XYZ file of C-alpha atoms in Angstrom:
438
model
C 11.496 95.789 175.991
C 10.529 93.827 172.898
C 7.068 92.954 174.191
C 4.475 94.638 176.446
C 1.119 93.664 177.912
C -1.766 94.975 175.894
C -5.533 94.674 176.366
C -7.465 92.357 174.106
C -10.988 90.927 173.603
C -12.547 87.584 172.847
C -14.705 86.979 169.817
C -17.880 84.866 169.543
C -15.839 81.728 169.233
C -13.772 82.568 172.256
C -10.627 83.492 170.273
C -8.481 86.177 171.858
C -7.693 89.080 169.601
C -5.263 91.987 170.112
C -3.677 94.740 168.039
C 0.137 95.608 167.740
C 1.355 98.931 166.337
C 4.835 99.196 164.606
C 6.684 102.487 163.791
C 7.036 101.534 160.094
C 4.134 99.728 158.756
C 6.002 98.419 155.460
C 9.191 96.131 155.046
C 11.936 97.570 152.516
C 11.982 94.605 150.146
C 13.172 96.629 147.106
C 16.130 98.057 148.958
C 17.152 94.616 150.081
C 17.087 93.358 146.466
C 19.204 96.302 145.280
C 21.740 95.591 147.967
C 21.951 91.982 146.882
C 22.545 93.014 143.205
C 25.226 95.540 144.187
C 26.968 92.957 146.346
C 27.013 90.415 143.472
C 28.411 93.015 140.993
C 31.121 94.058 143.400
C 32.042 90.454 143.924
C 32.407 89.863 140.145
C 34.541 93.022 139.703
C 36.711 92.011 142.615
C 37.308 88.563 141.152
C 38.109 90.084 137.728
C 40.502 92.643 139.144
C 42.110 89.989 141.314
C 42.654 87.826 138.227
C 44.261 90.769 136.348
C 46.517 91.471 139.322
C 47.656 87.849 139.246
C 48.423 88.175 135.490
C 50.238 91.483 136.037
C 52.277 89.897 138.797
C 53.380 87.130 136.413
C 54.180 89.682 133.657
C 56.168 91.817 136.097
C 58.194 88.778 137.146
C 58.851 88.009 133.449
C 59.893 91.626 132.736
C 62.146 91.657 135.766
C 63.889 88.499 134.480
C 64.290 89.972 130.977
C 65.709 93.193 132.391
C 68.106 91.166 134.524
C 69.293 89.291 131.423
C 69.676 92.528 129.484
C 71.540 94.115 132.372
C 73.981 91.203 132.481
C 74.570 91.430 128.720
C 75.102 95.188 128.809
C 77.479 94.885 131.776
C 79.421 92.216 129.874
C 79.659 94.484 126.836
C 80.752 97.369 129.047
C 83.488 95.388 130.819
C 84.714 93.341 127.852
C 87.584 94.671 125.723
C 85.947 93.197 122.635
C 83.577 95.441 120.725
C 80.318 94.105 119.366
C 78.918 94.241 115.929
C 76.188 96.623 114.919
C 73.732 93.717 114.831
C 74.286 93.102 118.572
C 73.409 96.694 119.364
C 70.327 96.603 117.137
C 69.034 93.407 118.778
C 69.447 94.961 122.210
C 67.605 98.064 121.080
C 64.723 95.985 119.695
C 64.375 93.994 122.925
C 64.480 97.119 125.073
C 61.932 98.830 122.810
C 59.548 95.863 123.176
C 59.907 95.962 126.949
C 59.288 99.697 127.004
C 56.128 99.306 124.913
C 54.763 96.509 127.131
C 55.476 98.378 130.348
C 53.819 101.490 128.934
C 50.694 99.428 128.200
C 50.856 97.996 131.695
C 51.065 101.457 133.223
C 48.063 102.678 131.258
C 45.978 99.687 132.313
C 46.645 100.214 136.015
C 44.566 102.711 137.993
C 46.879 104.904 139.991
C 50.642 104.375 140.332
C 52.518 101.158 140.924
C 55.997 101.299 142.468
C 57.251 98.102 140.794
C 56.064 99.149 137.315
C 57.622 102.607 137.707
C 60.905 101.031 138.776
C 60.896 98.702 135.742
C 60.219 101.644 133.428
C 63.126 103.585 134.940
C 65.500 100.626 134.523
C 64.476 100.278 130.867
C 65.197 103.971 130.287
C 68.631 103.618 131.886
C 69.372 100.568 129.749
C 68.481 102.488 126.582
C 70.880 105.296 127.498
C 73.677 102.847 128.350
C 73.368 100.878 125.106
C 73.459 104.109 123.070
C 76.599 105.185 124.912
C 78.252 101.800 124.324
C 77.433 101.962 120.635
C 78.855 105.477 120.322
C 82.017 104.545 122.239
C 82.613 101.205 120.485
C 85.823 100.511 122.347
C 87.743 98.908 119.457
C 86.122 101.052 116.750
C 84.898 97.849 115.128
C 81.853 99.518 113.625
C 83.917 102.303 112.080
C 86.430 99.772 110.798
C 83.677 97.624 109.283
C 82.242 100.656 107.527
C 85.715 101.434 106.169
C 86.093 97.815 105.070
C 82.786 98.012 103.196
C 83.962 101.229 101.546
C 87.286 99.649 100.612
C 85.530 96.558 99.271
C 83.355 98.766 97.084
C 86.422 100.640 95.820
C 88.221 97.341 95.212
C 85.221 96.071 93.269
C 85.294 99.217 91.141
C 89.016 98.715 90.541
C 88.456 95.076 89.573
C 85.689 96.084 87.200
C 88.029 98.662 85.709
C 90.815 96.079 85.483
C 88.556 93.617 83.694
C 88.200 96.197 80.967
C 91.747 95.460 79.866
C 93.403 97.808 77.421
C 96.533 97.057 75.459
C 99.346 99.367 76.638
C 100.624 101.703 73.933
C 103.638 100.544 71.956
C 106.844 102.547 72.016
C 109.684 101.511 69.717
C 112.780 100.115 71.459
C 115.391 102.745 72.179
C 112.878 105.617 71.894
C 111.862 108.121 74.582
C 108.624 109.470 73.106
C 106.706 108.396 76.209
C 106.270 110.393 79.441
C 108.119 108.023 81.750
C 107.515 104.850 83.709
C 103.909 103.902 84.442
C 104.113 100.375 85.872
C 106.074 97.136 86.011
C 104.835 93.575 85.639
C 105.025 90.684 88.057
C 108.588 89.336 88.187
C 109.611 86.555 85.870
C 111.956 84.410 87.952
C 114.572 83.291 85.470
C 116.669 81.084 87.759
C 119.241 81.032 90.541
C 122.643 82.454 89.584
C 125.150 79.930 88.239
C 127.351 79.982 91.368
C 124.581 79.037 93.805
C 122.417 80.337 96.628
C 125.361 81.511 98.786
C 126.257 84.147 96.181
C 123.601 86.668 97.141
C 125.338 89.748 95.685
C 125.848 90.445 92.012
C 124.350 91.837 88.821
C 122.979 90.594 85.525
C 121.343 91.883 82.380
C 121.328 92.184 78.618
C 123.887 94.107 76.590
C 122.628 97.222 74.800
C 124.371 97.827 71.495
C 122.895 100.838 69.631
C 124.489 99.671 66.354
C 123.046 96.164 66.672
C 120.193 96.311 69.197
C 118.634 92.967 68.245
C 121.763 90.985 69.060
C 121.346 88.969 72.246
C 124.192 88.988 74.767
C 123.544 88.410 78.462
C 125.912 88.667 81.395
C 125.691 87.240 84.937
C 128.280 88.435 87.470
C 127.834 87.085 91.013
C 130.189 88.556 93.620
C 132.163 86.322 95.939
C 130.368 85.272 99.117
C 131.795 88.289 101.008
C 129.509 90.496 98.900
C 132.429 92.690 97.781
C 134.765 91.020 95.271
C 133.755 90.845 91.627
C 135.966 88.129 90.118
C 134.000 85.885 87.742
C 131.347 86.535 85.136
C 129.656 84.528 82.411
C 128.482 85.604 78.952
C 125.513 83.939 77.196
C 124.707 84.274 73.497
C 120.928 83.922 74.001
C 118.294 83.847 76.688
C 117.653 80.157 76.020
C 121.307 79.359 76.605
C 121.169 81.274 79.872
C 118.218 79.163 80.983
C 120.032 75.969 79.986
C 123.291 76.931 81.752
C 125.146 77.009 78.416
C 127.481 80.009 78.624
C 129.382 81.263 75.604
C 132.336 81.637 77.969
C 133.304 82.301 81.578
C 136.010 84.830 82.469
C 137.681 86.330 85.507
C 138.890 89.836 86.338
C 141.205 91.179 89.047
C 139.252 92.636 90.798
C 135.990 94.513 90.727
C 134.017 95.776 93.711
C 130.297 95.804 94.366
C 127.182 94.941 92.363
C 127.229 98.025 90.151
C 128.597 96.498 86.922
C 126.882 97.092 83.572
C 127.326 95.807 80.011
C 127.212 98.340 77.163
C 128.140 97.736 73.523
C 130.247 94.623 74.287
C 132.182 96.298 77.099
C 131.773 95.499 80.775
C 132.036 98.548 83.051
C 132.766 98.038 86.719
C 134.236 99.692 89.814
C 137.865 98.686 90.499
C 138.452 97.156 93.904
C 139.280 99.560 96.777
C 139.671 102.646 94.584
C 137.867 105.454 92.758
C 138.691 103.929 89.398
C 136.194 103.002 86.730
C 137.189 100.113 84.475
C 136.242 99.402 80.869
C 136.667 95.702 80.044
C 136.594 94.291 76.509
C 134.534 91.100 76.424
C 135.901 89.855 73.110
C 139.539 90.027 74.192
C 138.828 89.604 77.930
C 141.171 92.472 78.718
C 140.961 95.792 80.532
C 141.188 98.546 77.928
C 140.738 101.625 80.104
C 140.917 102.642 83.741
C 139.986 106.130 84.922
C 139.325 107.766 88.281
C 135.847 109.096 88.998
C 136.442 112.606 90.419
C 135.379 113.220 94.044
C 133.587 109.863 94.347
C 133.305 108.573 97.912
C 134.188 104.886 98.227
C 134.929 102.418 101.028
C 131.275 101.444 101.531
C 130.511 104.841 103.048
C 127.536 105.831 100.914
C 126.351 102.514 99.468
C 122.688 101.692 98.983
C 120.530 100.672 101.947
C 121.005 96.983 102.690
C 123.569 96.574 99.872
C 127.245 96.860 100.772
C 130.126 98.097 98.578
C 127.989 99.601 95.823
C 129.548 103.052 96.043
C 129.813 103.338 92.252
C 126.867 102.048 90.230
C 126.945 102.005 86.420
C 123.704 102.344 84.450
C 122.721 102.213 80.790
C 119.757 103.795 79.025
C 118.783 104.985 75.533
C 121.362 107.797 75.594
C 124.341 105.717 76.738
C 126.425 105.164 79.861
C 125.833 106.727 83.304
C 127.344 106.398 86.763
C 125.508 106.866 90.089
C 127.528 107.686 93.212
C 128.017 110.215 96.061
C 130.596 112.854 96.949
C 131.718 114.676 100.075
C 130.215 117.888 98.706
C 126.860 116.193 98.176
C 126.966 114.916 101.786
C 125.877 111.465 100.713
C 123.130 112.561 98.341
C 122.951 110.865 94.952
C 125.157 112.320 92.205
C 124.516 111.400 88.544
C 127.185 111.721 85.882
C 126.897 111.124 82.144
C 130.007 109.346 80.830
C 131.720 109.174 77.488
C 131.755 105.416 77.015
C 134.918 105.579 74.928
C 137.104 107.670 77.230
C 135.159 107.428 80.543
C 135.317 111.215 80.793
C 132.520 112.860 82.788
C 130.391 114.840 80.330
C 127.901 116.335 82.776
C 126.959 115.983 86.445
C 123.735 116.487 88.419
C 123.413 116.622 92.205
C 120.140 115.452 93.699
C 118.659 115.969 97.142
C 117.996 112.273 97.685
C 120.253 110.623 100.279
C 121.854 107.590 98.641
C 121.970 105.270 101.712
C 118.201 105.732 102.108
C 117.398 104.110 98.765
C 117.847 100.409 98.010
C 118.892 100.794 94.354
C 118.550 102.940 91.241
C 118.528 102.812 87.442
C 118.388 105.211 84.493
C 115.628 105.357 81.864
C 115.512 108.040 79.138
C 117.764 110.333 81.135
C 115.655 109.991 84.294
C 116.970 108.441 87.504
C 114.523 106.093 89.245
C 115.263 105.091 92.850
C 113.714 102.291 94.899
C 113.093 101.532 98.555
C 111.855 98.407 100.374
C 108.245 98.272 101.562
C 108.414 94.731 102.976
C 110.315 91.502 102.498
C 108.314 90.859 99.323
C 107.634 94.314 97.884
C 109.779 97.180 96.633
C 108.621 100.645 95.627
C 110.014 102.841 92.869
C 109.410 106.135 94.626
C 111.834 108.834 93.459
C 112.764 110.359 90.110
C 115.279 112.921 88.901
C 114.999 114.200 85.347
C 118.440 115.257 84.079
C 116.883 117.158 81.169
C 114.973 119.525 83.466
C 116.760 119.148 86.819
C 113.433 118.376 88.493
C 112.841 115.826 91.214
C 109.595 113.875 91.474
C 107.694 111.337 93.536
C 105.943 108.295 92.123
C 104.726 104.978 93.505
C 105.306 101.890 91.388
C 105.248 98.639 93.341
C 107.599 95.794 92.435
C 107.098 92.306 93.810
C 110.288 90.420 94.625
C 111.237 86.865 95.583
C 113.475 87.557 98.599
C 114.320 90.430 100.943
C 117.075 92.433 99.232
C 117.582 93.755 95.721
C 121.311 93.973 94.994
C 121.163 95.520 91.527
C 118.730 96.827 88.898
C 119.695 97.240 85.233
C 117.461 98.604 82.475
C 117.797 97.497 78.858
C 116.452 99.850 76.143
C 116.208 97.103 73.490
C 113.555 94.940 75.175
C 112.519 97.655 77.673
C 112.865 95.300 80.642
C 114.351 95.558 84.117
C 116.947 92.975 85.113
C 117.090 92.510 88.894
C 119.534 90.521 91.014
C 117.523 89.536 94.118
C 119.473 87.665 96.822
C 121.062 85.382 94.227
C 117.983 84.996 91.986
C 117.725 86.497 88.510
C 114.426 88.349 88.007
C 113.076 90.151 84.965
C 110.231 92.689 84.713
C 108.279 94.063 81.768
C 107.620 97.791 81.806
C 104.777 100.017 80.638
C 105.144 103.721 79.961
C 102.898 106.768 80.136
C 101.642 107.821 76.701
């Protein structure tokens, strides 16, 4: 019961008075005030924490979207056959590193663990591993190739800087062999198309070498018939200017030569007689054959001709020491055989057998007693790659690149007077300057 009857008394004025006794005589006002302060503080903290949670929720949504975008990009890189540049990988790494830093800050600011934040952190870690693996794999090796390209560009720049420091090649007197062999050839000087036309792709041309009168200019051009076998007509020019102007000293015919291996030496044209082993010496002044002699053991019939050049079984060459012939025999099994000839009698003075298979080379020439053989690198480049020194019997490997106008080189003739190469290239007459090793 809240109330009970108690006895009272009346005072002088008739007012009733009574007394009530409570268990606690004082009200806890201070405690009530403290409770109110605590409640207000808790309310402020709650609102602040709630606001941070809302911000974190927005940041988590943003991170989740960024991770989704990164995941899509990484998956595209993983599935695509095209490799990406190093810059792409670096940008991905920077973005992932920023995300990792932000999520780490977010984790440290939260009290206790958060499942979503932990999941985001794990996905970021996985992305980092995947990007590193993609960069190391680099499916098309683009990064390695680019590094090689940079290295090659630097080397090319060094070469260009070295080339800019041009030095005059040493001079060697015409007809001398005081140098140490071929060093390089120039770009081709395209003289003109042969006088019979573009259809006459096979043939030979060059300048006569006369040791008794080396300065005298005599040039020959001898295109084969269109079958690439018959040598029938040739023209003689008294100067290079006359050759350019189509003004021959005379035009003659022979019956018949074979192949593109003819050479002019000391006013005599040497060529291979048609369908035989015979070598022919032809006097230009009288336009008559003065000598015909068989080349011992030579294989003919287009069996061991040069690569891509038919019917050049016997190839004459001229250098500082005189007349040579390049061919193959049954004993050599198709390898190149070199013989030094007596130009007066066509007797074989000496013979050397090489280990270079003749049908694997595209052509050859002699220079200071050394055989130089060529091979095609492409439709526009030829390489002088093989040497045989008859003075020592030693074979060698070099790499001198020759540019050419068309696919096939039919003949190469060296002239000791002007130290140039004369090349018959699919009907075009080309000329090259030469430099030698000091």
